XYZ file of C-alpha atoms in Angstrom:
770
model
C -3.439 63.503 16.307
C -0.681 64.360 13.390
C -1.267 63.049 9.303
C 1.104 62.242 6.940
C 1.498 63.006 3.694
C 3.381 60.563 0.834
C 4.926 62.566 -1.721
C 6.937 61.096 -3.759
C 11.053 61.242 -2.983
C 12.719 64.815 -5.021
C 15.095 62.826 -6.366
C 12.768 60.027 -7.691
C 10.057 62.155 -9.447
C 13.062 63.994 -11.056
C 15.034 61.106 -12.656
C 11.584 59.731 -13.918
C 10.754 63.043 -15.586
C 15.008 63.136 -16.589
C 13.948 59.365 -18.210
C 9.876 60.032 -19.520
C 12.403 63.430 -21.051
C 15.299 61.637 -22.213
C 13.125 59.542 -24.542
C 11.017 62.316 -25.923
C 14.252 63.748 -27.029
C 14.927 60.098 -28.537
C 12.477 60.071 -29.840
C 11.857 63.570 -31.896
C 15.644 63.103 -33.330
C 14.919 59.776 -35.086
C 11.511 61.665 -36.025
C 13.710 64.399 -37.803
C 16.343 62.166 -39.316
C 13.822 60.222 -40.790
C 12.231 59.329 -44.473
C 8.333 60.523 -43.910
C 10.005 64.635 -42.454
C 12.351 64.042 -45.430
C 9.758 64.005 -48.106
C 7.767 66.295 -45.597
C 11.238 68.719 -46.321
C 10.496 67.391 -49.997
C 6.627 68.836 -50.072
C 7.613 71.775 -48.286
C 10.534 72.651 -50.595
C 8.191 72.000 -54.323
C 5.703 73.997 -52.763
C 7.529 76.842 -51.771
C 10.036 77.024 -54.187
C 7.286 78.244 -56.680
C 5.222 80.561 -54.537
C 9.024 82.424 -53.940
C 9.813 81.831 -57.895
C 6.791 83.237 -59.324
C 6.505 86.356 -56.229
C 9.274 87.367 -56.764
C 9.194 87.923 -60.960
C 5.463 88.963 -60.521
C 3.963 86.488 -61.722
C 2.104 85.611 -59.269
C -1.942 84.730 -61.367
C -0.697 80.843 -61.495
C 0.727 80.632 -58.924
C -2.152 78.563 -57.197
C -2.145 76.276 -60.481
C 0.999 75.515 -60.190
C 0.986 75.036 -56.243
C -1.964 72.614 -56.714
C -0.396 70.739 -59.354
C 2.853 70.107 -57.111
C 0.734 69.305 -53.692
C -1.969 66.899 -56.283
C 0.579 64.619 -57.115
C 2.630 64.134 -54.345
C 0.912 61.744 -51.927
C 1.834 58.918 -55.169
C 4.972 58.994 -54.354
C 6.235 56.354 -51.651
C 9.094 54.081 -51.649
C 9.634 50.947 -54.161
C 11.653 50.971 -57.936
C 12.136 54.210 -59.604
C 10.266 52.886 -62.353
C 6.750 52.604 -60.390
C 7.745 55.468 -58.556
C 7.830 57.290 -62.465
C 5.192 55.893 -63.358
C 2.805 56.256 -60.200
C 3.340 60.111 -60.946
C 2.866 60.454 -63.954
C -0.173 58.220 -63.910
C -1.466 60.916 -61.003
C -1.073 63.667 -63.071
C -2.874 62.610 -66.526
C -5.807 61.791 -64.081
C -5.272 65.291 -61.820
C -5.501 67.126 -64.576
C -8.418 64.611 -66.459
C -9.907 65.364 -62.773
C -9.795 69.053 -63.106
C -10.243 69.616 -66.675
C -13.912 67.722 -66.737
C -14.919 69.926 -63.157
C -14.041 73.062 -63.879
C -16.569 72.187 -67.336
C -18.722 71.385 -65.404
C -19.128 74.054 -62.176
C -21.416 76.414 -63.786
C -23.925 73.820 -64.590
C -25.305 72.449 -61.337
C -27.254 68.658 -62.932
C -24.100 68.116 -65.156
C -21.431 69.323 -61.636
C -23.403 66.636 -59.588
C -23.215 63.637 -62.625
C -19.232 64.598 -62.623
C -18.914 64.250 -59.154
C -19.791 61.335 -58.498
C -18.282 58.980 -62.152
C -15.271 60.829 -61.329
C -15.359 59.569 -57.607
C -16.754 56.601 -58.723
C -13.759 55.551 -60.576
C -11.158 57.680 -58.967
C -11.614 55.097 -55.975
C -11.873 52.276 -58.070
C -8.264 52.060 -58.839
C -7.615 51.364 -55.332
C -7.968 47.911 -56.457
C -4.204 48.241 -57.560
C -2.905 48.335 -54.600
C -1.307 51.252 -51.986
C 0.128 52.750 -54.876
C -3.231 52.389 -56.579
C -4.829 53.460 -53.062
C -2.115 57.034 -53.343
C -3.466 57.687 -56.883
C -6.764 57.660 -56.467
C -6.645 59.674 -54.010
C -4.748 62.415 -55.066
C -7.697 62.340 -57.891
C -10.047 62.249 -55.841
C -8.145 66.127 -54.057
C -7.550 67.101 -57.194
C -11.778 66.662 -57.829
C -11.893 69.535 -54.560
C -9.667 71.286 -55.249
C -10.914 71.795 -58.417
C -14.295 72.708 -56.944
C -12.747 75.488 -54.881
C -10.991 77.293 -57.741
C -12.966 80.621 -58.881
C -14.993 80.086 -61.847
C -13.281 80.158 -64.708
C -14.473 79.052 -68.741
C -12.333 78.765 -72.309
C -9.436 78.863 -72.531
C -8.703 79.836 -68.770
C -9.327 76.629 -68.268
C -6.662 74.209 -70.478
C -4.682 77.320 -68.875
C -5.434 76.496 -65.427
C -5.178 72.798 -66.458
C -1.843 73.185 -67.805
C -0.127 74.694 -65.076
C -1.308 71.488 -63.308
C 0.462 69.606 -64.646
C 3.017 72.270 -64.334
C 3.073 71.544 -60.827
C 3.116 67.925 -61.050
C 5.752 67.482 -63.296
C 8.381 69.824 -60.888
C 7.212 67.985 -57.927
C 8.759 64.188 -60.073
C 11.773 66.549 -60.842
C 12.937 67.295 -57.212
C 11.735 64.338 -56.617
C 14.096 61.924 -57.939
C 15.985 64.658 -57.917
C 16.355 64.112 -54.505
C 15.811 60.484 -54.904
C 19.110 59.170 -53.995
C 19.348 59.778 -50.448
C 15.259 59.917 -50.351
C 15.852 56.713 -51.108
C 18.253 55.526 -48.685
C 16.071 57.156 -45.622
C 13.287 54.945 -47.192
C 15.521 51.953 -46.765
C 16.957 53.187 -43.526
C 13.541 54.103 -41.824
C 11.561 51.258 -43.092
C 14.667 48.386 -42.007
C 14.320 50.462 -39.320
C 10.669 50.083 -38.357
C 10.452 46.244 -39.234
C 13.778 45.841 -36.735
C 11.854 47.661 -33.998
C 7.747 45.634 -35.073
C 10.240 42.161 -34.496
C 11.101 43.439 -31.345
C 8.268 43.177 -29.830
C 7.337 40.711 -31.482
C 10.019 38.774 -29.698
C 8.551 39.929 -26.905
C 5.354 39.180 -27.031
C 5.776 35.713 -27.904
C 8.408 35.610 -24.804
C 5.443 36.656 -23.003
C 2.752 33.796 -23.410
C 5.425 31.038 -22.098
C 4.266 32.725 -18.747
C 1.131 35.418 -19.451
C -1.154 32.263 -19.811
C -4.043 34.550 -18.087
C -3.502 37.329 -20.765
C -2.884 34.968 -23.908
C -5.994 36.056 -26.374
C -5.183 39.293 -25.785
C -1.194 38.760 -26.091
C -2.484 36.948 -29.128
C -4.789 39.951 -30.332
C -1.893 41.312 -30.975
C 0.695 39.166 -31.848
C -1.810 38.771 -35.244
C -2.181 42.341 -35.571
C 1.638 42.606 -35.464
C 2.654 40.208 -37.943
C 0.333 41.557 -40.489
C 2.184 44.602 -39.817
C 5.241 43.360 -40.099
C 4.900 40.882 -43.308
C 3.804 44.442 -44.936
C 7.223 45.644 -44.486
C 8.446 42.892 -45.601
C 6.628 42.724 -48.956
C 7.940 46.607 -48.938
C 11.239 45.589 -48.770
C 11.307 42.615 -50.513
C 10.478 45.920 -53.649
C 12.905 48.124 -52.679
C 15.804 46.245 -52.051
C 15.764 43.178 -54.970
C 14.136 44.852 -57.400
C 17.261 48.241 -56.621
C 20.153 44.700 -56.667
C 17.675 43.312 -59.590
C 18.436 46.999 -61.974
C 22.157 48.430 -60.318
C 23.763 45.045 -60.078
C 26.149 44.437 -56.339
C 27.013 47.439 -53.640
C 28.364 46.913 -50.920
C 25.187 49.607 -49.405
C 22.509 46.725 -50.899
C 24.135 43.848 -49.328
C 24.614 45.004 -46.005
C 20.853 46.156 -46.267
C 19.219 42.905 -48.295
C 20.969 40.942 -45.234
C 19.312 42.251 -42.558
C 16.022 41.713 -44.163
C 16.829 38.231 -45.126
C 18.297 37.303 -41.440
C 14.507 39.609 -40.050
C 12.507 37.495 -42.407
C 13.958 34.013 -40.376
C 13.910 35.562 -37.600
C 9.795 35.662 -37.898
C 9.570 32.098 -38.907
C 12.285 31.196 -36.275
C 9.582 33.136 -33.678
C 6.603 31.119 -35.824
C 8.171 27.902 -35.227
C 8.299 28.285 -31.655
C 4.862 28.685 -31.024
C 3.981 25.971 -28.660
C 0.840 23.379 -27.550
C 0.275 25.726 -24.299
C -1.185 24.075 -22.776
C 0.219 21.211 -22.489
C 2.795 23.794 -21.344
C 1.367 24.154 -18.582
C 0.208 20.599 -17.825
C 3.861 19.527 -18.328
C 5.263 22.353 -16.026
C 2.101 23.269 -13.916
C 4.772 23.628 -10.259
C 8.007 24.965 -12.304
C 7.119 28.047 -14.017
C 10.020 29.965 -12.977
C 11.909 27.428 -15.452
C 9.481 29.278 -18.082
C 10.520 32.537 -16.885
C 13.955 32.482 -17.699
C 13.045 31.511 -21.945
C 10.792 33.977 -21.811
C 13.453 36.475 -20.019
C 15.389 35.654 -23.213
C 13.040 36.496 -25.556
C 12.498 39.728 -23.847
C 16.296 40.171 -23.797
C 16.504 39.569 -27.440
C 12.939 41.502 -28.721
C 14.401 44.995 -26.112
C 18.450 44.184 -28.495
C 16.566 44.199 -31.468
C 14.529 48.121 -30.523
C 17.823 49.217 -29.722
C 19.545 48.120 -33.195
C 16.320 49.853 -34.966
C 17.144 53.452 -33.769
C 21.013 52.652 -33.750
C 20.034 51.993 -37.882
C 18.859 55.491 -37.883
C 20.964 57.643 -36.461
C 24.496 56.065 -36.828
C 25.398 54.645 -32.997
C 27.196 51.793 -32.662
C 24.998 48.901 -32.443
C 24.863 48.087 -28.562
C 26.944 45.698 -26.301
C 25.909 41.577 -26.351
C 26.770 40.333 -22.953
C 23.502 41.567 -21.466
C 22.007 39.406 -24.740
C 24.799 36.368 -23.542
C 24.572 36.075 -20.678
C 20.628 35.130 -20.181
C 21.488 32.157 -22.650
C 24.083 31.362 -19.945
C 20.781 31.496 -17.086
C 18.992 29.445 -19.701
C 21.523 27.622 -20.499
C 21.675 26.690 -16.622
C 18.053 26.693 -16.397
C 17.742 22.984 -18.519
C 20.453 21.248 -15.970
C 18.409 23.097 -12.998
C 15.506 21.449 -13.824
C 17.384 18.427 -14.597
C 18.674 17.511 -11.315
C 15.213 18.891 -8.716
C 13.109 16.385 -11.171
C 15.020 13.652 -11.612
C 15.196 10.929 -15.107
C 13.365 9.921 -16.662
C 10.724 11.951 -15.321
C 12.702 16.031 -15.634
C 12.978 13.562 -20.006
C 10.036 14.857 -21.527
C 10.378 18.948 -19.547
C 13.345 18.838 -20.403
C 13.611 17.849 -24.069
C 10.726 20.873 -24.549
C 13.399 23.735 -22.551
C 15.449 22.161 -24.689
C 13.479 23.081 -28.009
C 12.560 26.117 -26.770
C 16.531 26.832 -26.729
C 17.586 25.092 -29.505
C 14.896 27.642 -31.245
C 16.402 30.593 -29.206
C 19.449 29.748 -30.354
C 18.763 29.820 -33.617
C 17.500 33.453 -33.377
C 20.175 34.867 -31.815
C 22.169 33.572 -34.666
C 19.965 35.375 -36.856
C 20.851 38.615 -34.863
C 24.207 38.485 -34.008
C 24.098 38.356 -38.290
C 22.310 41.985 -37.890
C 24.942 43.168 -35.814
C 27.955 41.480 -38.204
C 26.081 43.747 -40.430
C 26.143 46.827 -39.119
C 29.280 47.188 -37.178
C 29.921 46.970 -41.637
C 32.465 42.952 -40.095
C 34.643 42.026 -43.164
C 33.203 39.699 -45.732
C 29.644 39.860 -43.605
C 27.536 41.274 -46.351
C 28.634 38.750 -48.577
C 25.431 36.971 -50.885
C 24.666 34.503 -53.397
C 21.331 34.581 -54.412
C 21.208 34.721 -58.023
C 19.682 36.716 -60.426
C 17.022 34.113 -61.809
C 15.662 33.436 -58.147
C 15.556 37.178 -56.892
C 12.586 37.561 -58.394
C 10.594 34.508 -57.367
C 10.443 36.497 -54.295
C 8.961 39.857 -55.452
C 5.742 40.601 -55.196
C 4.521 42.122 -58.041
C 1.397 44.458 -58.323
C -0.773 43.802 -61.492
C -1.989 46.708 -63.739
C -3.985 45.288 -66.739
C -7.497 46.664 -67.112
C -9.289 43.400 -66.918
C -8.416 43.666 -63.121
C -11.563 47.120 -62.613
C -13.150 44.932 -65.113
C -13.203 41.766 -61.857
C -14.351 43.993 -59.254
C -16.994 45.917 -60.824
C -19.063 43.312 -58.106
C -21.086 43.596 -55.072
C -18.712 40.700 -54.179
C -15.588 43.150 -54.443
C -14.961 45.335 -51.109
C -13.624 48.412 -53.481
C -16.270 48.280 -55.634
C -18.924 49.212 -52.368
C -16.354 51.042 -51.329
C -16.734 53.200 -54.551
C -20.711 53.737 -54.951
C -20.852 54.808 -51.385
C -18.032 57.585 -51.514
C -19.792 58.687 -54.999
C -23.212 58.930 -53.599
C -21.932 60.510 -50.029
C -19.621 63.501 -52.105
C -22.758 64.517 -54.227
C -24.779 64.043 -51.191
C -22.510 66.276 -49.433
C -22.354 68.820 -52.257
C -26.464 69.133 -52.362
C -26.072 69.258 -48.178
C -22.983 72.688 -48.896
C -25.432 73.889 -51.700
C -28.954 74.166 -49.792
C -27.243 75.190 -46.969
C -25.265 77.271 -48.457
C -21.959 76.818 -46.263
C -19.270 78.666 -47.071
C -15.682 76.550 -48.387
C -18.210 74.073 -48.627
C -15.949 71.485 -50.137
C -13.954 71.016 -47.349
C -17.287 68.978 -46.802
C -16.193 66.936 -49.503
C -12.073 67.130 -48.210
C -13.065 65.253 -45.282
C -14.932 62.177 -46.699
C -12.474 61.522 -49.407
C -10.133 61.597 -46.215
C -12.002 59.687 -44.021
C -14.148 57.318 -46.133
C -12.612 53.376 -45.797
C -13.957 50.501 -47.580
C -14.195 49.653 -43.087
C -16.880 51.065 -41.047
C -13.780 50.785 -38.289
C -11.336 52.622 -39.366
C -13.884 54.887 -41.186
C -15.017 55.568 -37.901
C -11.686 55.406 -35.557
C -10.650 58.417 -38.601
C -14.117 60.155 -38.378
C -12.706 60.545 -34.664
C -8.929 61.171 -34.803
C -10.120 63.671 -37.487
C -12.421 65.380 -35.493
C -10.339 65.734 -32.239
C -7.239 66.659 -34.848
C -8.895 69.593 -36.032
C -10.462 70.963 -33.507
C -6.680 70.586 -31.717
C -5.090 72.212 -34.778
C -7.963 75.126 -34.735
C -7.745 75.829 -30.777
C -4.207 76.260 -31.344
C -4.755 78.901 -34.317
C -7.415 80.785 -32.845
C -4.471 81.241 -30.195
C -1.680 82.233 -31.792
C -4.620 84.585 -34.549
C -5.674 86.298 -30.645
C -1.610 86.528 -29.988
C -0.800 87.934 -32.714
C -1.934 89.460 -36.932
C 2.226 88.953 -38.088
C 1.874 87.623 -41.731
C 5.326 86.733 -41.292
C 4.489 84.912 -38.623
C 1.083 83.169 -40.438
C 3.516 82.554 -43.619
C 6.116 80.434 -41.137
C 4.163 78.446 -39.659
C 1.873 78.048 -42.604
C 4.962 77.026 -44.238
C 6.149 74.278 -41.127
C 2.437 72.620 -40.142
C 2.635 71.841 -43.541
C 6.171 70.033 -43.042
C 4.450 68.804 -40.609
C 1.686 67.458 -41.137
C 2.647 65.090 -44.320
C 5.675 63.875 -42.063
C 3.444 62.635 -39.666
C -0.177 61.455 -41.175
C 0.939 58.266 -42.060
C 2.793 57.693 -38.837
C -0.316 60.023 -36.143
C -3.627 59.974 -38.380
C -4.213 62.352 -35.320
C -1.253 64.559 -35.196
C -1.305 65.011 -39.144
C -5.089 66.671 -38.769
C -3.798 68.946 -36.176
C -1.314 70.357 -38.234
C -3.141 70.279 -41.547
C -5.503 72.444 -40.033
C -2.897 74.961 -38.775
C -1.659 74.814 -42.207
C -5.246 76.022 -43.913
C -5.845 78.404 -41.666
C -3.009 80.492 -41.832
C -3.395 80.237 -44.915
C -6.700 82.017 -45.445
C -4.716 83.632 -42.317
C -2.486 85.413 -44.631
C -5.383 85.982 -47.978
C -7.683 87.110 -46.059
C -8.324 89.099 -42.390
C -11.555 87.146 -40.759
C -9.761 84.199 -39.865
C -12.188 83.142 -36.691
C -14.242 83.142 -39.121
C -12.702 80.475 -41.188
C -11.623 78.514 -37.993
C -15.349 78.814 -36.853
C -15.997 76.831 -40.413
C -13.568 74.373 -40.369
C -14.551 72.662 -37.263
C -18.235 73.144 -38.731
C -17.635 70.760 -41.905
C -15.280 68.942 -40.535
C -17.920 67.886 -38.741
C -20.306 67.247 -41.062
C -17.911 65.642 -43.487
C -17.540 63.039 -40.111
C -20.676 62.244 -39.855
C -21.838 61.144 -43.506
C -18.643 59.738 -43.951
C -20.052 57.419 -40.862
C -23.231 57.254 -42.244
C -22.211 55.971 -45.396
C -20.454 53.570 -44.246
C -22.870 52.080 -41.727
C -26.457 53.060 -43.718
C -25.072 52.297 -47.792
C -24.055 49.298 -48.472
C -22.212 47.719 -45.933
C -20.201 44.355 -45.843
C -19.327 43.315 -42.764
C -16.678 41.343 -42.329
C -17.408 38.502 -41.082
C -19.531 37.656 -43.938
C -16.211 38.690 -46.109
C -13.376 36.065 -45.162
C -13.751 32.850 -47.468
C -11.018 34.834 -50.238
C -8.787 34.638 -46.825
C -9.521 31.317 -45.088
C -9.352 29.517 -48.733
C -6.069 31.303 -49.593
C -4.457 29.959 -46.425
C -5.625 26.413 -46.087
C -4.071 26.476 -50.051
C -1.123 28.633 -49.001
C -0.906 26.047 -46.072
C -1.110 22.946 -47.558
C 1.589 24.065 -49.865
C 4.639 24.756 -47.101
C 3.236 21.541 -45.559
C 3.949 19.482 -49.032
C 7.308 21.613 -48.934
C 8.477 20.427 -45.975
C 7.619 16.917 -46.375
C 10.116 17.618 -49.131
C 12.419 19.185 -47.103
C 12.515 15.922 -44.979
C 12.755 13.213 -47.111
C 14.940 14.920 -49.570
C 17.070 15.830 -46.896
C 18.594 18.784 -49.321
C 18.045 21.243 -47.000
C 16.618 24.955 -47.457
C 15.910 25.940 -51.156
C 13.540 28.679 -53.538
C 10.790 25.035 -53.579
C 10.989 26.107 -49.600
C 11.737 29.224 -49.394
C 9.143 29.974 -51.431
C 5.803 28.331 -49.938
C 6.667 30.002 -46.992
C 6.485 33.222 -47.805
C 3.172 32.679 -49.723
C 1.746 31.313 -46.653
C 2.968 34.187 -43.657
C 1.700 36.633 -46.841
C -1.762 35.296 -46.405
C -1.525 33.946 -42.983
C -1.092 38.040 -42.823
C -4.219 39.201 -45.033
C -6.326 36.564 -42.511
C -5.162 38.222 -39.602
C -5.735 42.274 -41.441
C -9.333 41.042 -42.200
C -10.038 39.838 -38.325
C -8.710 42.677 -37.316
C -11.996 43.960 -39.687
C -13.860 42.050 -38.327
C -13.090 43.254 -34.531
C -13.758 46.795 -35.455
C -17.656 46.025 -36.913
C -19.844 47.168 -34.904
C -20.645 44.590 -31.904
C -24.301 44.093 -33.521
C -22.425 42.825 -36.916
C -19.861 41.072 -35.486
C -21.673 37.566 -35.795
C -19.770 34.806 -34.212
C -17.104 36.139 -33.694
C -15.789 33.717 -31.503
C -15.577 31.327 -34.194
C -14.169 33.465 -36.447
C -11.702 34.184 -33.262
C -11.012 29.839 -33.504
C -10.280 29.549 -36.932
C -7.718 32.698 -37.238
C -5.617 30.923 -34.293
C -5.911 27.128 -35.956
C -4.395 28.113 -38.894
C -1.679 30.385 -37.458
C -1.173 27.515 -35.084
C -1.199 25.875 -37.762
C 1.547 27.835 -39.702
C 3.992 28.080 -36.675
C 3.382 24.018 -36.143
C 4.751 23.741 -40.109
C 7.464 26.414 -38.899
C 8.521 25.024 -36.257
C 9.224 21.826 -38.724
C 10.957 23.146 -41.109
C 13.671 25.068 -38.557
C 14.220 21.694 -37.021
C 15.081 19.980 -40.522
C 17.102 22.571 -41.574
C 19.224 22.943 -38.089
C 19.911 18.909 -37.676
C 21.095 15.540 -39.058
C 17.604 14.345 -39.318
C 16.568 10.465 -39.819
C 14.731 7.806 -41.921
C 10.694 7.497 -40.524
C 9.881 8.856 -43.894
C 7.369 6.250 -43.640
C 5.223 7.483 -40.521
C 6.222 11.411 -41.849
C 4.281 11.039 -44.830
C 1.344 8.626 -43.854
C 0.516 12.074 -40.903
C 1.849 14.424 -43.771
C -1.692 13.013 -46.336
C -4.230 13.100 -43.316
C -3.359 16.087 -42.244
C -3.091 17.600 -46.319
C -6.406 15.497 -46.592
C -8.150 17.487 -44.001
C -6.554 21.007 -44.950
C -8.475 20.027 -47.700
C -11.659 18.888 -46.907
C -11.737 22.034 -45.657
C -11.466 23.745 -48.301
C -13.945 21.816 -50.431
C -16.681 22.730 -47.472
C -15.781 26.405 -48.427
C -16.080 25.806 -51.993
C -18.198 24.099 -53.411
C -17.253 24.637 -56.421
C -13.802 23.737 -56.795
C -13.254 20.285 -55.265
C -10.840 18.930 -54.844
C -9.100 15.521 -54.229
C -8.138 13.508 -51.589
C -5.156 11.239 -51.898
C -5.259 7.977 -50.163
C -4.802 8.286 -45.661
C -3.268 5.517 -44.609
C -3.577 3.609 -41.923
C -2.590 7.005 -39.062
C -3.432 4.853 -35.654
C -0.771 2.585 -36.585
C 1.513 5.420 -37.920
C 1.751 7.513 -34.691
C 1.894 4.380 -33.168
C 5.534 3.851 -34.712
C 6.329 7.368 -33.818
C 5.259 6.780 -30.042
C 7.966 3.225 -30.164
C 10.621 5.128 -31.873
C 10.796 8.016 -29.050
C 9.969 5.224 -26.109
C 13.075 3.210 -27.386
C 15.128 5.933 -26.669
C 13.709 6.895 -24.001
C 14.820 4.071 -23.275
C 17.746 3.570 -24.308
C 19.509 6.158 -22.623
C 17.874 5.348 -19.477
C 19.992 2.326 -19.818
C 22.985 4.488 -20.040
C 21.886 6.087 -17.027
C 22.056 3.257 -14.690
C 25.492 2.291 -16.521
C 27.142 5.369 -15.462
C 27.136 7.372 -18.527
C 25.256 10.962 -17.526
C 26.332 12.674 -20.132
C 23.958 12.484 -23.554
C 25.780 11.945 -26.664
C 25.097 14.703 -29.275
C 23.610 12.360 -31.757
C 22.083 10.418 -28.830
C 20.184 13.829 -27.897
C 18.949 14.792 -31.739
C 17.801 11.467 -32.322
C 15.539 12.186 -28.213
C 14.702 15.859 -29.493
C 13.930 15.225 -32.716
C 11.711 11.691 -31.993
C 10.527 13.495 -29.012
C 9.385 16.875 -31.537
C 8.625 15.144 -34.474
C 5.841 12.967 -32.803
C 4.300 15.325 -30.907
C 4.427 18.729 -33.506
C 2.615 15.745 -35.632
C 0.155 14.533 -33.444
C -0.331 18.252 -32.711
C -0.684 19.568 -36.312
C -3.619 16.474 -37.383
C -5.450 17.486 -33.974
C -5.892 21.419 -35.090
C -6.751 20.536 -38.850
C -9.102 18.528 -37.224
C -10.607 21.200 -35.386
C -10.663 23.507 -37.857
C -12.293 21.176 -40.327
C -14.945 21.458 -38.160
C -14.843 24.981 -37.433
C -15.196 25.888 -41.321
C -17.942 23.557 -41.153
C -19.914 25.818 -38.476
C -18.411 29.333 -40.387
C -19.744 28.259 -43.109
C -23.209 27.781 -42.018
C -22.773 30.445 -40.431
C -22.426 32.713 -43.758
C -25.276 30.840 -45.438
C -27.858 31.137 -43.326
C -26.801 35.067 -42.425
């Protein structure tokens, strides 16, 4: 008997490998051209340049404190306005100097040192209440505390000298950062725009898959929530970076082009949200005709992939991809509407055809925004002329407040930051005691692991602990192999510099890979200073394991605040923002005065509030299974709120693009009812603040009138068809679309908010009973 083996064809195998290698090379190229790698180079220059200069002139004694000062103050250098960058680094320098001074004076006295570690770690961690920049300044303070523990015992004037040199190192980094700021700022904006384009592209693809992959709806929806949160975070950073720069420096062709891309990306997000459908109804409507939905799903996928290609073109300064595939899928989609009508026949096909036409209309609007981005990237003449008024710009920038009273407001067990700071201070003291009792060499590495890993959320702490351990083991294994192979200190020095660059570049993108490069850097630095490098590797791995285990235990045992009990604030914020967005949409419909700030501001606030709730839900999924109380109920609340904001966006998007008729009375009755539902849900959650419920007219009559309006238009169209008028007039088509959309969306919104009110009541009972 002859046995046949099905080996892959050599040509197919080699082609697959070539594609994989090509994609890998493109990813590496994008990384090397990106802002993260550039920032890593800036830090490397700032660290290595003083080492080289001071070593060449024989001032080796002051190298360490200057390098420490440079290194600990780099984290707070993040994208943003010049004023915030400078102030952030100066505050970081002040904090790190004070922390270092106090730790060095306390070191000779064990009990005093423990008290200093507890107090300084607590107050440094509390600075995180001031947002992302604040959290990085807090990290700088904690890092300075660890590095102060690493300093050999010094006293008196030597301490003051060390702290003074630390300040010089921080100021040196600030100077380097400012000198290279223009290049850095452009790279930051490029990177942010590229990331946002890519995330938005992936978002569109997922929304397209929702049309056809109904069995994966929950999994796809969770991914959509996660992506939406990331996109909103990018939008906030871009708002500050682009609008503040424009306000400070005035109009420039470069800035205006990027701002126009950003505005189109915001519109794309709203339009994508507006394309959320009643998928259960869609399934019933196209029960045996799902092939028509696949065409429209493919339109979203192609548009999403096009945005991903544009994201890469921004970084690489490549030619933008052709729009041929985009135009082809739209042409196919338009034909499919006619094919559907021809196959099913009127009037039976009317509702399905109107649904497909509404989807097609939204996708056309998405295409318009994508082509606007293409024109800006192609530098088409007049493509980047904007008319945003300066007084309007400030309204769209969410500025972090820096009042001292904010810290005082968080000095409560209701605050997750307060609990985290308290937990961290106890863990730091415990780690130092453990290191001292076990006489562990370089025990401050345990504390370093703690401050890097520990987060207010248990799930994220656990994930970072695992990544830290894996990264450290990989880095230690690679370092051991290199040290075993060669004892050349020049090789060690080069690798120490390179690993520092890649560690700082990758730590935000991939914590596991960043941790591996950090381990490589530390080991090679020690290999330069002492002969027994293998001993250092062993201690590094041991300390990381101890620190990671302590971090997870502390988060689980010490004052945990499980996320299912901590959603009130985020749910209330979404309910309020959605209600304001709904009322702004009502004004837009009644006044018919087009898009304005009074509509755009509530839209922005609603998107941000929903993003915060999405992030909170992600934290719920990261908690231990035993602590995910009523997971399905919380998921339902998040889903209902997300669908509500999508339905409101759908109404707003239609109103902006079409001349709407006068169904104001019925529209207003529904809006009042829906608004009352949102207010009642808020009253359930917050019994201390009762909102007034407006007079609710007879909604059933309004429902009948809306349905009659649609039915009358449909009958009128049927008469036209019977009389031989097969081509529908534009006015009739728009009226039919409006009547169909208003009836379906308002009924849907009413049902959604009714269900949300019930779910909110169940959630309140759950939290009250636990």
